[in-house]
XYZ file of N, CA, C and O in Angstrom:
500
model
N 0.850 -1.177 0.000
C 0.000 0.000 0.000
C 0.899 1.244 0.000
O 1.868 1.307 0.740
N 0.575 2.247 -0.821
C 1.407 3.448 -0.854
C 1.347 4.214 0.468
O 0.369 4.137 1.200
N 2.402 4.923 0.738
C 2.478 5.739 1.950
C 1.494 6.889 1.892
O 1.344 7.534 0.868
N 0.813 7.155 2.976
C -0.115 8.278 3.070
C 0.677 9.572 3.285
O 1.681 9.581 3.982
N 0.186 10.665 2.705
C 0.853 11.958 2.834
C -0.092 12.966 3.479
O -1.249 13.093 3.070
N 0.422 13.675 4.472
C -0.346 14.654 5.220
C 0.290 16.027 5.033
O 1.510 16.178 5.186
N -0.533 17.028 4.701
C -0.096 18.420 4.715
C -0.449 18.971 6.086
O -1.617 18.944 6.490
N 0.558 19.461 6.809
C 0.379 19.902 8.194
C 0.862 21.337 8.342
O 1.999 21.651 7.999
N 0.028 22.217 8.864
C 0.399 23.610 9.112
C 0.307 23.914 10.599
O -0.753 23.770 11.206
N 1.426 24.342 11.166
C 1.525 24.688 12.594
C 2.652 25.701 12.738
O 3.762 25.458 12.255
N 2.379 26.829 13.377
C 3.403 27.863 13.488
C 4.368 27.666 14.654
O 5.491 28.145 14.609
N 3.974 26.939 15.666
C 4.850 26.705 16.822
C 5.816 25.572 16.480
O 5.404 24.418 16.326
N 7.101 25.899 16.358
C 8.104 24.941 15.868
C 8.168 23.669 16.702
O 8.243 22.565 16.151
N 8.149 23.790 18.026
C 8.251 22.609 18.882
C 7.064 21.674 18.673
O 7.237 20.455 18.543
N 5.871 22.232 18.618
C 4.673 21.425 18.390
C 4.725 20.812 16.995
O 4.440 19.622 16.817
N 5.097 21.609 15.993
C 5.163 21.129 14.610
C 6.089 19.920 14.491
O 5.734 18.911 13.890
N 7.272 20.020 15.080
C 8.233 18.920 14.995
C 7.753 17.689 15.762
O 7.890 16.560 15.284
N 7.182 17.894 16.943
C 6.710 16.762 17.753
C 5.567 16.023 17.058
O 5.568 14.789 16.991
N 4.603 16.772 16.528
C 3.471 16.130 15.845
C 3.946 15.463 14.559
O 3.561 14.329 14.265
N 4.798 16.150 13.792
C 5.322 15.544 12.566
C 6.031 14.229 12.876
O 5.785 13.206 12.225
N 6.898 14.241 13.887
C 7.622 13.015 14.247
C 6.662 11.910 14.666
O 6.834 10.747 14.279
N 5.632 12.259 15.437
C 4.650 11.251 15.885
C 3.910 10.646 14.705
O 3.708 9.435 14.640
N 3.506 11.469 13.760
C 2.775 10.971 12.594
C 3.685 10.144 11.678
O 3.251 9.144 11.117
N 4.939 10.549 11.564
C 5.870 9.783 10.739
C 6.178 8.427 11.355
O 6.467 7.467 10.635
N 6.081 8.312 12.681
C 6.236 7.005 13.338
C 5.144 6.029 12.894
O 5.339 4.817 12.933
N 4.003 6.570 12.489
C 2.900 5.744 11.986
C 3.127 5.310 10.543
O 2.335 4.566 9.986
N 4.189 5.838 9.916
C 4.491 5.472 8.543
C 3.969 6.460 7.515
O 4.036 6.213 6.314
N 3.448 7.595 7.985
C 2.926 8.600 7.076
C 4.017 9.590 6.710
O 4.912 9.868 7.503
N 3.930 10.156 5.528
C 4.802 11.241 5.113
C 4.112 12.541 5.489
O 2.923 12.708 5.212
N 4.846 13.452 6.124
C 4.260 14.709 6.578
C 5.010 15.869 5.944
O 6.225 15.994 6.110
N 4.279 16.701 5.207
C 4.826 17.940 4.678
C 4.370 19.044 5.618
O 3.181 19.342 5.705
N 5.311 19.621 6.370
C 4.973 20.601 7.399
C 5.232 22.021 6.920
O 6.245 22.301 6.294
N 4.297 22.910 7.250
C 4.383 24.335 6.922
C 4.280 25.137 8.216
O 3.581 24.736 9.136
N 4.940 26.304 8.239
C 4.946 27.136 9.438
C 3.907 28.244 9.419
O 3.749 28.953 10.394
N 3.187 28.394 8.301
C 2.203 29.470 8.225
C 1.123 29.116 7.205
O 1.276 28.199 6.404
N 0.033 29.886 7.272
C -1.104 29.635 6.396
C -0.804 29.857 4.928
O -1.308 29.137 4.070
N 0.025 30.843 4.613
C 0.358 31.118 3.210
C 1.100 29.962 2.557
O 0.804 29.593 1.416
N 2.048 29.374 3.275
C 2.784 28.221 2.747
C 1.859 27.025 2.556
O 1.969 26.287 1.572
N 0.956 26.826 3.498
C 0.000 25.721 3.377
C -0.917 25.943 2.183
O -1.210 24.995 1.440
N -1.364 27.171 1.981
C -2.218 27.470 0.823
C -1.468 27.207 -0.472
O -2.018 26.588 -1.394
N -0.219 27.649 -0.557
C 0.578 27.392 -1.759
C 0.673 25.894 -2.036
O 0.529 25.454 -3.181
N 0.903 25.102 -0.991
C 0.986 23.647 -1.156
C -0.346 23.074 -1.622
O -0.398 22.223 -2.513
N -1.445 23.565 -1.036
C -2.784 23.071 -1.419
C -3.117 23.407 -2.860
O -3.775 22.635 -3.542
N -2.697 24.574 -3.306
C -3.000 24.994 -4.675
C -2.221 24.186 -5.709
O -2.633 24.103 -6.861
N -1.122 23.589 -5.294
C -0.300 22.787 -6.190
C -0.940 21.444 -6.495
O -2.036 21.132 -6.040
N -0.219 20.665 -7.244
C -0.744 19.386 -7.691
C -0.366 18.192 -6.837
O -0.738 17.062 -7.158
N 0.364 18.419 -5.732
C 0.766 17.296 -4.875
C -0.472 16.603 -4.315
O -1.496 17.225 -4.053
N -0.341 15.309 -4.128
C -1.438 14.519 -3.591
C -1.311 14.452 -2.069
O -0.263 14.106 -1.540
N -2.393 14.812 -1.367
C -2.439 14.720 0.087
C -3.622 13.858 0.474
O -4.721 14.033 -0.041
N -3.378 12.954 1.406
C -4.440 12.093 1.906
C -5.199 12.744 3.055
O -6.311 12.311 3.382
N -4.599 13.779 3.648
C -5.224 14.461 4.764
C -4.591 15.841 4.913
O -3.395 16.005 4.682
N -5.407 16.817 5.299
C -4.946 18.169 5.587
C -5.120 18.402 7.075
O -6.218 18.193 7.614
N -4.064 18.811 7.760
C -4.062 19.011 9.206
C -3.620 20.444 9.482
O -2.487 20.818 9.160
N -4.522 21.251 10.044
C -4.244 22.669 10.242
C -4.443 23.085 11.688
O -5.510 22.836 12.265
N -3.429 23.761 12.247
C -3.643 24.507 13.474
C -4.559 25.655 13.083
O -4.494 26.152 11.958
N -5.437 26.087 13.962
C -6.326 27.178 13.574
C -5.636 28.532 13.595
O -5.850 29.351 12.724
N -4.794 28.763 14.585
C -4.192 30.081 14.749
C -2.820 30.111 14.096
O -1.804 29.812 14.721
N -2.822 30.461 12.801
C -1.609 30.515 11.989
C -1.373 31.932 11.489
O -2.333 32.661 11.232
N -0.109 32.314 11.288
C 0.145 33.580 10.601
C -0.363 33.477 9.158
O -0.284 32.421 8.539
N -0.897 34.556 8.661
C -1.413 34.544 7.285
C -2.867 34.134 7.266
O -3.744 34.918 7.571
N -3.119 32.899 6.935
C -4.478 32.354 6.887
C -4.683 31.402 8.055
O -3.816 30.603 8.370
N -5.855 31.453 8.669
C -6.158 30.550 9.778
C -6.510 29.160 9.243
O -6.764 28.979 8.049
N -6.552 28.209 10.148
C -6.982 26.868 9.773
C -8.403 26.852 9.228
O -8.718 26.097 8.307
N -9.268 27.699 9.786
C -10.637 27.801 9.280
C -10.638 28.309 7.840
O -11.351 27.768 6.985
N -9.836 29.332 7.567
C -9.752 29.868 6.204
C -9.159 28.843 5.240
O -9.646 28.689 4.112
N -8.139 28.128 5.685
C -7.537 27.096 4.832
C -8.536 25.984 4.527
O -8.586 25.473 3.412
N -9.333 25.624 5.519
C -10.337 24.578 5.319
C -11.371 25.021 4.291
O -11.707 24.261 3.366
N -11.866 26.230 4.428
C -12.837 26.752 3.455
C -12.221 26.803 2.060
O -12.887 26.459 1.068
N -10.952 27.208 1.971
C -10.277 27.251 0.671
C -10.144 25.848 0.082
O -10.339 25.640 -1.109
N -9.812 24.868 0.939
C -9.668 23.481 0.462
C -10.991 22.980 -0.102
O -11.028 22.337 -1.152
N -12.090 23.279 0.579
C -13.403 22.811 0.131
C -13.835 23.481 -1.179
O -14.682 22.954 -1.893
N -13.232 24.628 -1.504
C -13.552 25.320 -2.748
C -12.699 24.838 -3.926
O -12.984 25.181 -5.070
N -11.676 24.036 -3.646
C -10.797 23.525 -4.699
C -11.274 22.141 -5.134
O -11.405 21.243 -4.299
N -11.496 21.972 -6.422
C -12.010 20.692 -6.921
C -11.116 19.522 -6.507
O -11.617 18.466 -6.124
N -9.797 19.679 -6.552
C -8.894 18.568 -6.250
C -8.646 18.381 -4.750
O -7.937 17.458 -4.354
N -9.260 19.200 -3.901
C -9.129 19.047 -2.442
C -10.480 18.874 -1.752
O -10.537 18.635 -0.548
N -11.548 18.972 -2.494
C -12.893 18.972 -1.920
C -13.171 17.743 -1.056
O -13.834 17.831 -0.031
N -12.666 16.580 -1.451
C -12.938 15.337 -0.715
C -11.820 14.934 0.239
O -11.932 13.925 0.930
N -10.752 15.719 0.287
C -9.633 15.404 1.175
C -10.052 15.649 2.623
O -10.549 16.728 2.945
N -9.875 14.679 3.515
C -10.225 14.893 4.922
C -9.414 16.046 5.515
O -8.221 16.194 5.230
N -10.079 16.861 6.332
C -9.439 18.002 6.988
C -9.616 17.882 8.492
O -10.722 17.627 8.978
N -8.506 18.097 9.211
C -8.512 18.119 10.671
C -8.007 19.483 11.110
O -6.974 19.951 10.632
N -8.739 20.127 12.010
C -8.301 21.385 12.604
C -7.991 21.126 14.070
O -8.764 20.465 14.765
N -6.843 21.654 14.518
C -6.477 21.563 15.927
C -6.362 22.979 16.479
O -5.904 23.891 15.792
N -6.818 23.168 17.716
C -6.787 24.498 18.315
C -6.882 24.394 19.828
O -7.533 23.490 20.353
N -6.244 25.353 20.500
C -6.384 25.453 21.945
C -7.681 26.178 22.303
O -8.136 26.118 23.430
N -8.262 26.852 21.337
C -9.511 27.581 21.543
C -10.682 26.747 21.052
O -10.523 25.829 20.253
N -11.853 27.093 21.518
C -13.050 26.335 21.158
C -13.626 26.842 19.840
O -14.367 27.817 19.806
N -13.249 26.160 18.768
C -13.702 26.520 17.423
C -14.386 25.356 16.723
O -14.476 25.344 15.502
N -14.846 24.376 17.472
C -15.366 23.172 16.815
C -16.525 23.471 15.875
O -16.556 22.971 14.744
N -17.489 24.253 16.308
C -18.632 24.544 15.424
C -18.184 25.286 14.179
O -18.626 24.977 13.069
N -17.288 26.257 14.346
C -16.775 27.008 13.205
C -15.989 26.094 12.264
O -16.077 26.216 11.042
N -15.225 25.164 12.848
C -14.447 24.222 12.042
C -15.374 23.332 11.206
O -15.129 23.109 10.020
N -16.426 22.854 11.815
C -17.394 22.010 11.084
C -18.069 22.801 9.975
O -18.246 22.297 8.869
N -18.449 24.050 10.269
C -19.076 24.886 9.233
C -18.128 25.161 8.069
O -18.558 25.257 6.922
N -16.841 25.281 8.362
C -15.857 25.532 7.303
C -15.611 24.291 6.451
O -15.080 24.387 5.351
N -15.987 23.101 6.983
C -15.830 21.871 6.233
C -14.878 20.862 6.837
O -14.553 19.850 6.212
N -14.416 21.099 8.064
C -13.507 20.149 8.721
C -14.234 18.845 9.045
O -15.398 18.852 9.429
N -13.525 17.750 8.897
C -14.055 16.438 9.237
C -13.860 16.116 10.716
O -14.591 15.305 11.282
N -12.845 16.750 11.317
C -12.495 16.439 12.694
C -11.890 17.684 13.331
O -11.124 18.400 12.697
N -12.257 17.933 14.589
C -11.692 19.029 15.366
C -11.031 18.428 16.585
O -11.641 17.633 17.300
N -9.774 18.806 16.846
C -9.041 18.320 18.002
C -8.621 19.500 18.870
O -8.209 20.536 18.350
N -8.720 19.315 20.190
C -8.341 20.363 21.138
C -6.913 20.175 21.601
O -6.509 19.073 21.956
N -6.153 21.269 21.613
C -4.827 21.267 22.227
C -5.023 21.574 23.710
O -5.876 22.390 24.042
N -4.260 21.030 24.574
C -3.259 20.002 24.357
C -3.815 18.585 24.476
O -3.157 17.624 24.109
N -5.035 18.443 24.977
C -5.582 17.126 25.314
C -5.556 16.132 24.163
O -5.104 14.995 24.322
N -6.061 16.515 23.008
C -6.188 15.579 21.889
C -4.877 15.323 21.146
O -4.798 14.392 20.349
N -3.854 16.128 21.414
C -2.578 15.950 20.719
C -1.975 14.580 21.030
O -1.371 13.952 20.182
N -2.174 14.096 22.247
C -1.614 12.790 22.610
C -2.268 11.649 21.828
O -1.679 10.582 21.701
N -3.459 11.900 21.305
C -4.187 10.868 20.558
C -4.311 11.209 19.070
O -5.120 10.625 18.363
N -3.499 12.147 18.593
C -3.666 12.644 17.232
C -3.486 11.542 16.191
O -4.266 11.440 15.250
N -2.477 10.695 16.356
C -2.243 9.635 15.376
C -3.416 8.655 15.348
O -3.859 8.240 14.271
N -3.908 8.312 16.508
C -5.053 7.394 16.605
C -6.295 7.985 15.929
O -6.986 7.317 15.161
N -6.575 9.242 16.200
C -7.758 9.894 15.631
C -7.642 10.035 14.112
O -8.609 9.826 13.383
N -6.437 10.373 13.634
C -6.229 10.489 12.187
C -6.337 9.128 11.516
O -6.942 8.998 10.453
N -5.776 8.098 12.137
C -5.865 6.750 11.567
C -7.321 6.322 11.424
O -7.709 5.753 10.396
N -8.134 6.593 12.432
C -9.561 6.253 12.354
C -10.263 7.024 11.243
O -11.074 6.466 10.507
N -9.948 8.296 11.108
C -10.544 9.100 10.056
C -10.153 8.590 8.674
O -10.994 8.415 7.798
N -8.873 8.290 8.494
C -8.409 7.770 7.208
C -9.036 6.404 6.898
O -9.394 6.121 5.762
N -9.153 5.586 7.929
C -9.762 4.270 7.744
C -11.228 4.426 7.316
O -11.689 3.746 6.408
N -11.905 5.327 7.975
C -13.321 5.582 7.653
C -13.477 6.136 6.239
O -14.458 5.858 5.558
N -12.483 6.913 5.793
C -12.550 7.568 4.478
C -11.924 6.737 3.365
O -11.746 7.233 2.278
N -11.552 5.500 3.644
C -11.037 4.683 2.538
C -9.798 3.887 2.814
O -9.069 3.528 1.900
N -9.531 3.606 4.058
C -8.395 2.767 4.392
C -7.192 3.585 4.822
O -6.953 4.654 4.334
N -6.452 3.030 5.780
C -5.276 3.732 6.286
C -4.027 2.943 6.066
O -3.994 1.800 5.855
């Protein structure tokens, strides 16, 4: 089975590296961005992503804005989106088109498990 690829945007370097390393331990490839603009550039390109993972509070574009942009792109419309935030944005995340909302810091410890379940539900992990 081909390796799954995740586009991940998080501005806090320590969190970005820790989450990327955790997800890569699961065998996934993670393309990490430090801001919303870089994530948007990656989304607009032709690279294939099996999942989009966005912190909500990013420089440039927020995770909510990135999610809405992804849902407006024909080649990203069906890609699962996960938003993570320390603030309570779950309803806003769902309205923007997110498939899953995770709270920092509590859900970070279970991020790989939650993503694996989402990917499995959406077509195998």
